Every structure is written in C-alpha cells, then in structure tokens.
CSV table of C-alpha atoms and ligand atoms in Angstrom, one decimal:
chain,number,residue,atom,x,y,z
A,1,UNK,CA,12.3,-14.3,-63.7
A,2,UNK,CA,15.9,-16.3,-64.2
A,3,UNK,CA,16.4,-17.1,-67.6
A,4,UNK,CA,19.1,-20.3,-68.4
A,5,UNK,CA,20.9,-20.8,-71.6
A,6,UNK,CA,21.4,-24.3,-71.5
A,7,UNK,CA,22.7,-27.5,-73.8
A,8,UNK,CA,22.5,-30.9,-73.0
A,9,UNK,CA,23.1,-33.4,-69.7
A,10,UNK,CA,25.0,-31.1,-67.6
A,11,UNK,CA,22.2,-28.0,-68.0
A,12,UNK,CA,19.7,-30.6,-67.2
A,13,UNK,CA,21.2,-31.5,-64.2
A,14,UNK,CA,21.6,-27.8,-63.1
A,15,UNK,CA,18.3,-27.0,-64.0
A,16,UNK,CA,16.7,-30.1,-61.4
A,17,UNK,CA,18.1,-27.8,-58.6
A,18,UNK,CA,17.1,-24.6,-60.2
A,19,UNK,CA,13.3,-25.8,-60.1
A,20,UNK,CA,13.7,-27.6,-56.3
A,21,UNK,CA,14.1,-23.4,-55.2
A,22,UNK,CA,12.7,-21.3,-57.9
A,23,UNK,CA,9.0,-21.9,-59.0
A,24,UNK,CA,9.0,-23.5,-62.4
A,25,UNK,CA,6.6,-20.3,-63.7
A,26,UNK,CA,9.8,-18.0,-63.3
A,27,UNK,CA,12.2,-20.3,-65.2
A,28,UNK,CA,12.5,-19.6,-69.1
A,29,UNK,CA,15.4,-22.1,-71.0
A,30,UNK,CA,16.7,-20.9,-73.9
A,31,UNK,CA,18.0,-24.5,-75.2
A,32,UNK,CA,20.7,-25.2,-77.8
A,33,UNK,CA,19.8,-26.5,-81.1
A,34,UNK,CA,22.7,-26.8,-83.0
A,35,UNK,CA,22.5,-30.4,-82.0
A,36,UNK,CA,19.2,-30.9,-83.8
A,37,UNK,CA,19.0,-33.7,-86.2
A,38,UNK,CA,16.5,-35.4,-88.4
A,39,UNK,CA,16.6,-39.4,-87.9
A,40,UNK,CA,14.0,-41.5,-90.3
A,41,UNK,CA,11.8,-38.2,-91.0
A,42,UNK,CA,11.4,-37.0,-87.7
A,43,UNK,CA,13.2,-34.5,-86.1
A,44,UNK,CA,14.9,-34.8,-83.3
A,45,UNK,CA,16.2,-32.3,-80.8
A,46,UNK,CA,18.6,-33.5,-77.9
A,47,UNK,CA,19.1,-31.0,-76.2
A,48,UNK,CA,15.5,-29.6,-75.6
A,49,UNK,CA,14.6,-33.7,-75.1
A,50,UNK,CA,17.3,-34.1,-72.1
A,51,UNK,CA,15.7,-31.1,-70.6
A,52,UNK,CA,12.6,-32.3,-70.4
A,53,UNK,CA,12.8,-35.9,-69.7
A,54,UNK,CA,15.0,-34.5,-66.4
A,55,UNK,CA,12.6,-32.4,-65.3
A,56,UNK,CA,9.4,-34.0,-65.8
A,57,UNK,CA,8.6,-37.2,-63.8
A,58,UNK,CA,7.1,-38.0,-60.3
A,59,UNK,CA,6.5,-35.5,-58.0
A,60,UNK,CA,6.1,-35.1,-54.7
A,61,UNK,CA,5.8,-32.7,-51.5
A,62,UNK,CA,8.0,-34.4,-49.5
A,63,UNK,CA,11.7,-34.1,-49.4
A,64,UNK,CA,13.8,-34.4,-52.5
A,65,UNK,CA,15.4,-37.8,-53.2
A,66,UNK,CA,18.5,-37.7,-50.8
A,67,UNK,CA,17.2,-34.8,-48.8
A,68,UNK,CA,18.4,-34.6,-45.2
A,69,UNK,CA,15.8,-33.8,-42.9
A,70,UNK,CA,17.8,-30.0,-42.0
A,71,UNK,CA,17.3,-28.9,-45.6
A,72,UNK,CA,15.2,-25.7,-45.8
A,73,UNK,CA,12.3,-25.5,-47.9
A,74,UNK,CA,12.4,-24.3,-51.5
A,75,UNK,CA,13.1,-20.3,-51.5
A,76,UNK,CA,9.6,-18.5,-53.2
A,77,UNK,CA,7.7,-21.5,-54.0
A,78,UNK,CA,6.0,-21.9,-51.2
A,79,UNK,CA,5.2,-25.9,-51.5
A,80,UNK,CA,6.8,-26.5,-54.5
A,81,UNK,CA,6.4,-30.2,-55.2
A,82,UNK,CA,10.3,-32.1,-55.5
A,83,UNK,CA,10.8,-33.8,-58.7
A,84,UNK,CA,11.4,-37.6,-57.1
A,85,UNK,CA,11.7,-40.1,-60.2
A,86,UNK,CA,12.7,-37.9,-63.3
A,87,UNK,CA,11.5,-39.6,-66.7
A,88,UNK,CA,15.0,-39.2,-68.0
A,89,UNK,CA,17.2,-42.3,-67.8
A,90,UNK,CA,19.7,-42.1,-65.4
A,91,UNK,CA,22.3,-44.0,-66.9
A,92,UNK,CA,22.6,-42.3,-70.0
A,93,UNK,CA,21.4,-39.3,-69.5
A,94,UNK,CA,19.4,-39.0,-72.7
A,95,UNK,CA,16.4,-41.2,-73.8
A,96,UNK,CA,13.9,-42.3,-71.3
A,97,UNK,CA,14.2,-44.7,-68.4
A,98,UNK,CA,13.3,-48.4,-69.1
A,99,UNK,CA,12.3,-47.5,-72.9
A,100,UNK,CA,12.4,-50.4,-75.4
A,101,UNK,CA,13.9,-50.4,-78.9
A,102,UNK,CA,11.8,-52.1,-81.0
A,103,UNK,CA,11.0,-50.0,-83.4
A,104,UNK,CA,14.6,-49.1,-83.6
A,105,UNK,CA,15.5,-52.7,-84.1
A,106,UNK,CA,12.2,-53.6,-86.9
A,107,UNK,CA,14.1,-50.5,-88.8
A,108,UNK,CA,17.1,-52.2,-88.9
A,109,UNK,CA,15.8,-54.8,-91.2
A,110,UNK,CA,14.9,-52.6,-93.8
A,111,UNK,CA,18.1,-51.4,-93.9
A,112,UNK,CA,17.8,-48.0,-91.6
A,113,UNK,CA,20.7,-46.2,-89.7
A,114,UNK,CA,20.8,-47.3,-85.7
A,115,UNK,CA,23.5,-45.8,-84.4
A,116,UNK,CA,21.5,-43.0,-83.0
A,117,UNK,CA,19.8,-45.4,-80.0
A,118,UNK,CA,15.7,-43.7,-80.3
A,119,UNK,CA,13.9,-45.5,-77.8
A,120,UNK,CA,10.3,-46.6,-78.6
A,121,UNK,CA,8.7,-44.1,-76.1
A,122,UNK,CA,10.8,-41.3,-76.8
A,123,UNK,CA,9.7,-42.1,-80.9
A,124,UNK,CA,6.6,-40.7,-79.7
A,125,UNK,CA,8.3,-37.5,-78.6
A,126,UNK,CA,10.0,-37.1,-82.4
A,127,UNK,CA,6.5,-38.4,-83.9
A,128,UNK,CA,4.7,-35.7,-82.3
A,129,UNK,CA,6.9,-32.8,-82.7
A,130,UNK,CA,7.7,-33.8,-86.3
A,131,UNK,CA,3.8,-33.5,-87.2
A,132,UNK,CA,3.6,-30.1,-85.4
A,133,UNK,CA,6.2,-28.9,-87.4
A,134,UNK,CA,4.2,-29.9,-90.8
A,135,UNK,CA,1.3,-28.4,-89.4
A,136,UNK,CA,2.9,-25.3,-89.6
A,137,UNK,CA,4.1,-24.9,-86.7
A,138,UNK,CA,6.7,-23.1,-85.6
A,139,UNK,CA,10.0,-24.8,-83.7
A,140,UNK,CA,8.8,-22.7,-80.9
A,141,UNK,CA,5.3,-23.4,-80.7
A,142,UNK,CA,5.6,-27.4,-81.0
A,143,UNK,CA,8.4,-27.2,-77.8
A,144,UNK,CA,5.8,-25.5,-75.9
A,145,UNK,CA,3.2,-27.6,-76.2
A,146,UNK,CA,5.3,-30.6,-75.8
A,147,UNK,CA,7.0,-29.1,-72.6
A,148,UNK,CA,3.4,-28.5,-71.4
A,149,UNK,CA,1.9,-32.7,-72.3
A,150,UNK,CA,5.2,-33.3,-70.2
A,151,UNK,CA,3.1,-31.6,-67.4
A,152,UNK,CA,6.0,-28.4,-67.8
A,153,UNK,CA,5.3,-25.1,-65.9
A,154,UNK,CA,8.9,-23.8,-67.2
A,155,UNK,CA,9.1,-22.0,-70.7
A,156,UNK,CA,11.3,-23.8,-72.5
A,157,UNK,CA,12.8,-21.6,-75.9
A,158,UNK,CA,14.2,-23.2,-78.8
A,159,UNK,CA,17.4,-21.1,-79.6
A,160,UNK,CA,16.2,-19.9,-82.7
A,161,UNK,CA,13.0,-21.3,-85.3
A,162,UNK,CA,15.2,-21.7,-88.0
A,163,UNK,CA,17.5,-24.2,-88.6
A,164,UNK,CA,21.2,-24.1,-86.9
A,165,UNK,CA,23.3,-27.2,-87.7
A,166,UNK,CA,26.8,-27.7,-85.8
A,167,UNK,CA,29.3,-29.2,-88.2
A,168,UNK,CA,32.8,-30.3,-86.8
A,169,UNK,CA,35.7,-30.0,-89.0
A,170,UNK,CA,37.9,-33.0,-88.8
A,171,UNK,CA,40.8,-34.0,-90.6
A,172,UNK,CA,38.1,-36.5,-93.1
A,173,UNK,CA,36.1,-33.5,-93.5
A,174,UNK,CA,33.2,-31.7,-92.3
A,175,UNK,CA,31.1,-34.2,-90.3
A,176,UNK,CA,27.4,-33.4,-89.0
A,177,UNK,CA,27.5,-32.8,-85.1
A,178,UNK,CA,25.8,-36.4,-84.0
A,179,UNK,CA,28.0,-38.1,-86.6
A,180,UNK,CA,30.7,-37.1,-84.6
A,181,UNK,CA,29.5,-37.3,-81.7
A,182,UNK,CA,27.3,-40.6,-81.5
A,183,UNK,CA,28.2,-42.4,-84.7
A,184,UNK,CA,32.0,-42.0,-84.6
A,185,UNK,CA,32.3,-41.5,-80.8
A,186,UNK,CA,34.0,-38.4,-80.7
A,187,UNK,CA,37.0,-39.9,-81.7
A,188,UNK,CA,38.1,-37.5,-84.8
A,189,UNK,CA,40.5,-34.8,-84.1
A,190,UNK,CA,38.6,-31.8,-83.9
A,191,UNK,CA,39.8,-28.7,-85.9
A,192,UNK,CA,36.7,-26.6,-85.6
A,193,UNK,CA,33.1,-26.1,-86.4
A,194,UNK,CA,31.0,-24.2,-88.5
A,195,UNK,CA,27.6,-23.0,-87.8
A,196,UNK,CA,25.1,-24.4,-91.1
A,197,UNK,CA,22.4,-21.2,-91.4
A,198,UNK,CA,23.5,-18.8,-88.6
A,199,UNK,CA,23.6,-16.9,-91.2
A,200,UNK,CA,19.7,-17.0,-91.7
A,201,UNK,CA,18.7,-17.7,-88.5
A,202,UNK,CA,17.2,-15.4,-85.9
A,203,UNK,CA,17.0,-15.4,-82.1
A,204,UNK,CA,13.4,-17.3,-81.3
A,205,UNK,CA,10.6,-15.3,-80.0
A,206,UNK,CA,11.2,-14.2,-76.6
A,207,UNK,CA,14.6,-15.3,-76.2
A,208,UNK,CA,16.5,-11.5,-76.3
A,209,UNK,CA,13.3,-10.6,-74.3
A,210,UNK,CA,14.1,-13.4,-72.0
A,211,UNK,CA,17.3,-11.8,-71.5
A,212,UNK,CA,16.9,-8.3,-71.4
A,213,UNK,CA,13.5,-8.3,-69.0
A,214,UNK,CA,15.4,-11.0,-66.6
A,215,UNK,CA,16.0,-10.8,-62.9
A,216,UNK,CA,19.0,-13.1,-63.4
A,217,UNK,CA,20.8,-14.7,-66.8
A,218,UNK,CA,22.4,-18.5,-65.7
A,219,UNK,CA,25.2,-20.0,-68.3
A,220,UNK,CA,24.4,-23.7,-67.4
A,221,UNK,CA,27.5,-25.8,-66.5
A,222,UNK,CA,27.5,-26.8,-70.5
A,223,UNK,CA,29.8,-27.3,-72.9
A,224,UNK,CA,30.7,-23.5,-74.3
A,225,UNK,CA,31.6,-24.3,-78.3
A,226,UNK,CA,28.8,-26.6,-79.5
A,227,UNK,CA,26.1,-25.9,-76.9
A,228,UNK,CA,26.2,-22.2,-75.4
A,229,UNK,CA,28.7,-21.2,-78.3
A,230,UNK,CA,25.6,-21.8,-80.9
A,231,UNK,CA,23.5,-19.4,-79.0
A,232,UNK,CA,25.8,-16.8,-78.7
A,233,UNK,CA,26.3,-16.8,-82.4
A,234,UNK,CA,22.8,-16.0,-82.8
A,235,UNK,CA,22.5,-12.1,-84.1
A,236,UNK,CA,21.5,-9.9,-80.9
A,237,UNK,CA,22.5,-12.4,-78.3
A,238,UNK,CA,25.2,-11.5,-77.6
A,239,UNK,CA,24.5,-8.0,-77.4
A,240,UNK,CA,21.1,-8.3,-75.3
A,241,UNK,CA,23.7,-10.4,-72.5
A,242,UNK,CA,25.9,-7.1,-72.6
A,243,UNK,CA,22.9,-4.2,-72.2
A,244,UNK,CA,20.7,-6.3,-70.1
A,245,UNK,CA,20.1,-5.1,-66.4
A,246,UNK,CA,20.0,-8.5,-64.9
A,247,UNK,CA,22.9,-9.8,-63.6
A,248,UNK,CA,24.8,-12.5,-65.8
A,249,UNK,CA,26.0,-15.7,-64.4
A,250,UNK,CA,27.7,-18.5,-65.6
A,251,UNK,CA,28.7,-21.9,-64.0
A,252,UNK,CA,31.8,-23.4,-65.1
A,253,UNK,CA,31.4,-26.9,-66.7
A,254,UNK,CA,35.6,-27.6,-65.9
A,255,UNK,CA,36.1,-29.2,-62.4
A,256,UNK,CA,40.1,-29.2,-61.8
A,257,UNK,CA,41.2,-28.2,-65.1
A,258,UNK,CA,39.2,-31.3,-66.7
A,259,UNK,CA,35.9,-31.8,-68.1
A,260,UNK,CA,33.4,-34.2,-66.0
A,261,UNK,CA,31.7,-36.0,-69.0
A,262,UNK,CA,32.1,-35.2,-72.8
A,263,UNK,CA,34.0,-33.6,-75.7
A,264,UNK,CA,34.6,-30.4,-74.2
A,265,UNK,CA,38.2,-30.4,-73.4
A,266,UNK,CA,39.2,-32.4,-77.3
A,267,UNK,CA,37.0,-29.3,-78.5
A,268,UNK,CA,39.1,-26.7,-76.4
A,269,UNK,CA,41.9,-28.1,-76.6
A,270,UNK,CA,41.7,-28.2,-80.9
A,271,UNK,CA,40.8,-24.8,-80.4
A,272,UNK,CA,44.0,-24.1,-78.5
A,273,UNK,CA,42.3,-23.0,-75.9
A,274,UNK,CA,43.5,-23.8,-72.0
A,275,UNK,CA,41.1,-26.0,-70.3
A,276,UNK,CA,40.1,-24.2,-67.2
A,277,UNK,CA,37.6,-22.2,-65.3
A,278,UNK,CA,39.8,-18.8,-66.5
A,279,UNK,CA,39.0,-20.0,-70.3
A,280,UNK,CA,35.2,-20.0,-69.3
A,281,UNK,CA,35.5,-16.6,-67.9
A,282,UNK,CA,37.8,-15.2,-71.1
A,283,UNK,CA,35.0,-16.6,-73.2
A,284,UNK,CA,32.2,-15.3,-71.4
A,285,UNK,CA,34.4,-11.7,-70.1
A,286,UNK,CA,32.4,-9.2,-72.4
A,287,UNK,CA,28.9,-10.0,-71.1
A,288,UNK,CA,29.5,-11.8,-67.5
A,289,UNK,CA,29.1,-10.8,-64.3
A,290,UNK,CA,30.5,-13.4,-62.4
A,291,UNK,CA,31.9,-16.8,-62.6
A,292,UNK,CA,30.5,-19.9,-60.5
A,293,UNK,CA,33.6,-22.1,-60.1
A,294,UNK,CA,34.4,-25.5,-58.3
A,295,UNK,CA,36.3,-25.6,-55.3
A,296,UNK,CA,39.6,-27.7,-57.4
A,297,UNK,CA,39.3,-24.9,-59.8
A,298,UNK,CA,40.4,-22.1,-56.6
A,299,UNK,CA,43.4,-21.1,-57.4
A,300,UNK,CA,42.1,-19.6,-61.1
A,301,UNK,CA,39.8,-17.0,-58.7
A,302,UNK,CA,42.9,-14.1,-59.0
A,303,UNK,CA,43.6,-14.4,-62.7
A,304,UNK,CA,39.6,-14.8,-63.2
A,305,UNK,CA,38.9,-11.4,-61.3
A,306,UNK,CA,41.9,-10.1,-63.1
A,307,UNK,CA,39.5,-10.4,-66.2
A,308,UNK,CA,37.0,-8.1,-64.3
A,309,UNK,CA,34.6,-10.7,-62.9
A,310,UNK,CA,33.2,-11.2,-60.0
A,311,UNK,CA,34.3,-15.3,-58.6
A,312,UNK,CA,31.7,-17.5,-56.2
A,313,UNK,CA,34.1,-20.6,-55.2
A,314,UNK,CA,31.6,-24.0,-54.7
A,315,UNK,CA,31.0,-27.2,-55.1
A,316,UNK,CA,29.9,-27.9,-58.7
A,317,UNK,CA,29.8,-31.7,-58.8
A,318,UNK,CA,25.9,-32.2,-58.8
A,319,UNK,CA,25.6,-36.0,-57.0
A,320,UNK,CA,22.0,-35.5,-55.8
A,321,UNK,CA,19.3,-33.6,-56.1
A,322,UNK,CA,20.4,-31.9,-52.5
A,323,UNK,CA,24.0,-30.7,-54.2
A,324,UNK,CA,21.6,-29.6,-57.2
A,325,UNK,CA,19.1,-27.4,-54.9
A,326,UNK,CA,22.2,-26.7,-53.1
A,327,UNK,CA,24.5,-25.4,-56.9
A,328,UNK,CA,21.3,-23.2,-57.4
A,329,UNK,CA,20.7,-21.5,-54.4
A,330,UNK,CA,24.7,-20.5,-54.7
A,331,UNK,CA,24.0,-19.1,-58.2
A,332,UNK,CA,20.6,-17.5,-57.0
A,333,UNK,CA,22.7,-15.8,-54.2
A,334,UNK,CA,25.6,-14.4,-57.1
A,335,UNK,CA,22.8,-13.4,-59.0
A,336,UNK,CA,21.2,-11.4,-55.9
A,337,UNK,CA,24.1,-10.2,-54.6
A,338,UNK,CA,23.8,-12.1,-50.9
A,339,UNK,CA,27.1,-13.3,-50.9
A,340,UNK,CA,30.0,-13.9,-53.2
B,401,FO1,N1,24.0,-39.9,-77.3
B,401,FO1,C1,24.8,-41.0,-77.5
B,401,FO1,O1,25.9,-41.0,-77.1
B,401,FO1,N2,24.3,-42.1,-78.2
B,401,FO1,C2,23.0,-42.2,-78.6
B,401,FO1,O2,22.6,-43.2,-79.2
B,401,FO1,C3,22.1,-41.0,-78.3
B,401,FO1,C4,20.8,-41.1,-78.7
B,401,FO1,C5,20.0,-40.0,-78.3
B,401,FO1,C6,18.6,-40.1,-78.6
B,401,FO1,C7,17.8,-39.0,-78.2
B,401,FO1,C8,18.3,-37.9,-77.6
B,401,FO1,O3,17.5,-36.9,-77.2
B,401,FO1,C9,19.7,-37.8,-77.3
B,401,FO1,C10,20.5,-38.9,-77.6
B,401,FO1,N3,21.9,-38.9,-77.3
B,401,FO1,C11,22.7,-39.9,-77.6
B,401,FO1,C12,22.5,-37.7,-76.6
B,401,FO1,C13,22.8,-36.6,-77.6
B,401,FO1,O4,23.1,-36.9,-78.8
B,401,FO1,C14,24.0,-35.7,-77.0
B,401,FO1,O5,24.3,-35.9,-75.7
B,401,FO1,C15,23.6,-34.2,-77.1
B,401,FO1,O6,23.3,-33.9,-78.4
B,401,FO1,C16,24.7,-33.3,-76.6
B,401,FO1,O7,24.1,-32.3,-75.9
C-alpha cells in the first residue's frame, strides 16, 4: 500500500501518474482540509474536490494521452485502464471541465457572494456531500462514498473529521484561507497562519494507520505551510511519519529556487524561510527519508544530504501524463530502494 499526503493542483497532478503504475486499490490519500470552506450552506472542500475531478474521468486500455509507443506497461496492475479525459478542468485546475455557472450567476441577484467561481455541476458535488454531513455523517464517510459515485478505487482520507480552518495573518488582520486566496488574490503580505480547532481535532480514521501499516509514505509536490503543514499539525502525525517502517518520501514542490504555480514562495518567504528544495528537506528532516528534487534544484543535493537525507535528482515538471507515470515510477523506485 503507498499512502500520499496530498493538497491541492500540484498533488492531483502527481497522483494521475501514481495511479497510471500502482493499482488504484493500493493508493490511500490523506487530503488537506484546512482549505475547507462553507459557501451558501454547503460545504465545500478543494482540496479533496481537485483530487477527484483529476482522477476520475474516461478511461481506457490503451496508452495514456501522450504515451509513446516504447512506454512500458503500468508496474503491478496488470491492465490497469489509463485515465484519458480527466473530469477536472484543465485550465484551472479546480472545478469541472465545460461546467456552467448559472446557479452561481441566479445567486448573484439575491445578493450572494461570487467570488468563489462553483460551477453548476460541481454544486452537485457540495449538495451532496453537504446532506451527508446532516445525515450524520461523518467528513470521512461522505468522501468515501462520493470518491466511490466518482467511479474511485483509491481511498481517499479527509485529514481529520473535525473541522481545521487555515487563517492567514495579514497586516488587515486575520483573513479566512479562500478570502485570501480567491477573493483577495493572494495579494496581502502574509505574516503567518493559524490553525482554527487543531486544537480539537484528531487524525481521521485510518489516517496514522495509513501511515504506520504503509509500504511507502509520498509528500505530494504541494505547498508545505497551508496544505501538508495542516496535516502535520494534526496530533500523532507527525510522530506515526517518524516510527513508521515504510519509507517516507517527499517530492519537492520548488523547481529552481521558485514555485511553479501558487502562494508558496509569498508564504515562505513571510516565514523567512529560503525558497528551495533544502527548505523542503529542513522542514520535512525529522520524519523523511529522502527528497525527490528537480534537476534545476541539483546543486542543493550536498547541503540536502548534509541534513541526513537520502536525494533522487529528476525531472519534476509534470507536462503529460507520460512525465506523471514517469515522476511516480522515480518515487516508487526511492521508496523501494532500486535506485537513488
Ligand atoms: N480557486 C480560485 O483561484 N478561484 C476560484 O474561484 C476557485 C473556485 C473553486 C471552486 C471549487 C474548488 O474545489 C476549488 C476552487 N478553487 C478556486 C481552487 C481552490 O480554492 C484552491 O486552489 C485550493 O484551495 C488550494 O489547494
């Protein structure tokens, strides 16, 4: 079993080449959801959302889209089928291809917040989810069977069932994380975060299991305050990456010294952190095994083994699906020790 801790867009990617050469049964995503917000009523969770509308979609036997004819069949699967037209749309990232906002836009006239863009189809997603929840069900329980209408064989985890909220500190105050995000662009300085009910909340069911019982532990290439940072903070976490048996790998979302999409580098940066592929491994140094970094990011491998880490050197930009399959199999290799 490989078990991902994942946030948004850049996990999603990841996790399209993760599926092309592991068999969706042996893939459990523990998903970020700090990000979680509620929007007219319904709640909404990004994160878990982005996940599934990249993986689910049209399938078929053939090749993956952009496949070359020499690429070898998916490791263990046996047949697996190649996700060829993910639901997700592609030029967002988030939201569903070719959705409509109509509902969005009848809201409007009675006065409703739009800045968060819900597309009519993926309504249905917060509709459904949000009366699972008042059936009393748990965060857990309505992911699941909404990963499994999505025609899912992975287990997707929410972080934790109760409720985590990322809240970024700027210089007009604390703002909630999609506020700063989405409504105000990311544009406030940020000063920090806090964490609304870590306090309270505990690690879902199955997610320090998930851990400890793994063959392998992935850090998807996401960013590491607001979307693995949350997950860490959960009680336990942090402690089952230490003691666990598997090996722990992360992949480092910084591609030469800069971030490919996102806030990532504003957050690091307010943090004072550096932003590079050695910060990823300082961060991650008391649990990780090794370090997945991009070729531009080569001449951090010394000062990242200097932190007692093992370093694979690749290509992390994910084009295609073929340099997604191809990212995986790399981390599947650190993971079984093959080559590093
Ligand atoms: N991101 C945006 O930049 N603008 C949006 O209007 C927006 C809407 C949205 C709707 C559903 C959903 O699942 C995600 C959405 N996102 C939007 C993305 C999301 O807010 C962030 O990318 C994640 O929270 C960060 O991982």
């Amino acid at each position: 079993m490989i078990t991902v801790l994942s946030g948004g867009i850049g996990a999603a990617r990841f996790l399209q080449g993760l599926v092309q050469v592991v068999p969706q049964k042996e893939v459990t995503i523990v998903s970020n959801t700090a990000d979680d917000l509620e929007m007219f009523g319904l709640h909404v969770s990004p994160d878990i959302d982005i996940v599934i509308y990249h993986l689910a979609g049209e399938f078929s036997p053939d090749r993956p889209v952009n496949g070359a004819a020499s690429m070898p069949p998916p490791s263990g699967g046996g047949g697996e089928p190649f996700l060829q037209q993910p639901l997700v749309n592609p030029e967002t990232g988030w939201g569903i291809a070719g959705d409509t906002f109509h509902t969005l836009d009848a809201l409007a006239r009675f006065g409703h917040q739009t800045w968060f863009s819900l597309g009519d189809r993926d309504l249905a997603t917060h509709i459904h989810r949000t009366h699972l929840l008042r059936q009393g069900r748990t965060l857990s329980q309505a992911t699941a069977e909404i990963a499994r209408a999505f025609g899912l064989e992975v287990t997707i985890l929410p972080m934790s069932d109760q409720p985590v909220r990322t809240r970024v500190e700027t210089p007009d105050g604390l703002l909630d994380f999609q506020e700063y995000m989405v409504k105000r662009s990311a544009r406030d300085a940020f000063h920090g975060l806090k964490l609304a009910g870590i306090e309270d909340a505990k690690p879902a069911p199955g997610v320090i299991e998930a851990i400890t019982a793994a063959e392998g532990v992935i850090l998807a290439p996401s960013n590491p305050i607001v979307s693995i940072g949350p997950i860490l903070a959960l009680p336990g976490v942090r402690q089952a990456l230490r003691q666990t048996k598997a090996r722990v790998v992360a992949v480092s979302p910084i591609v030469g010294g800069a971030v490919i999409k996102g806030p990532a580098a504003k957050m690091m940066k307010g943090l004072r952190m550096e932003v590079s592929a050695w910060q990823i491994g300082w961060l991650y140094q008391d649990f990780l095994d090794c370090l997945v970094i991009d070729n531009a990011d080569a001449a951090d491998r010394a000062r990242i083994e200097a932190l007692g880490l093992d370093v694979v050197v690749t290509d992390t930009i994910m084009k295609g699906m073929e340099e997604k399959a191809a990212l995986a199999r790399r981390v599947l290799e650190a993971i079984r020790g093959s080559r590093t």
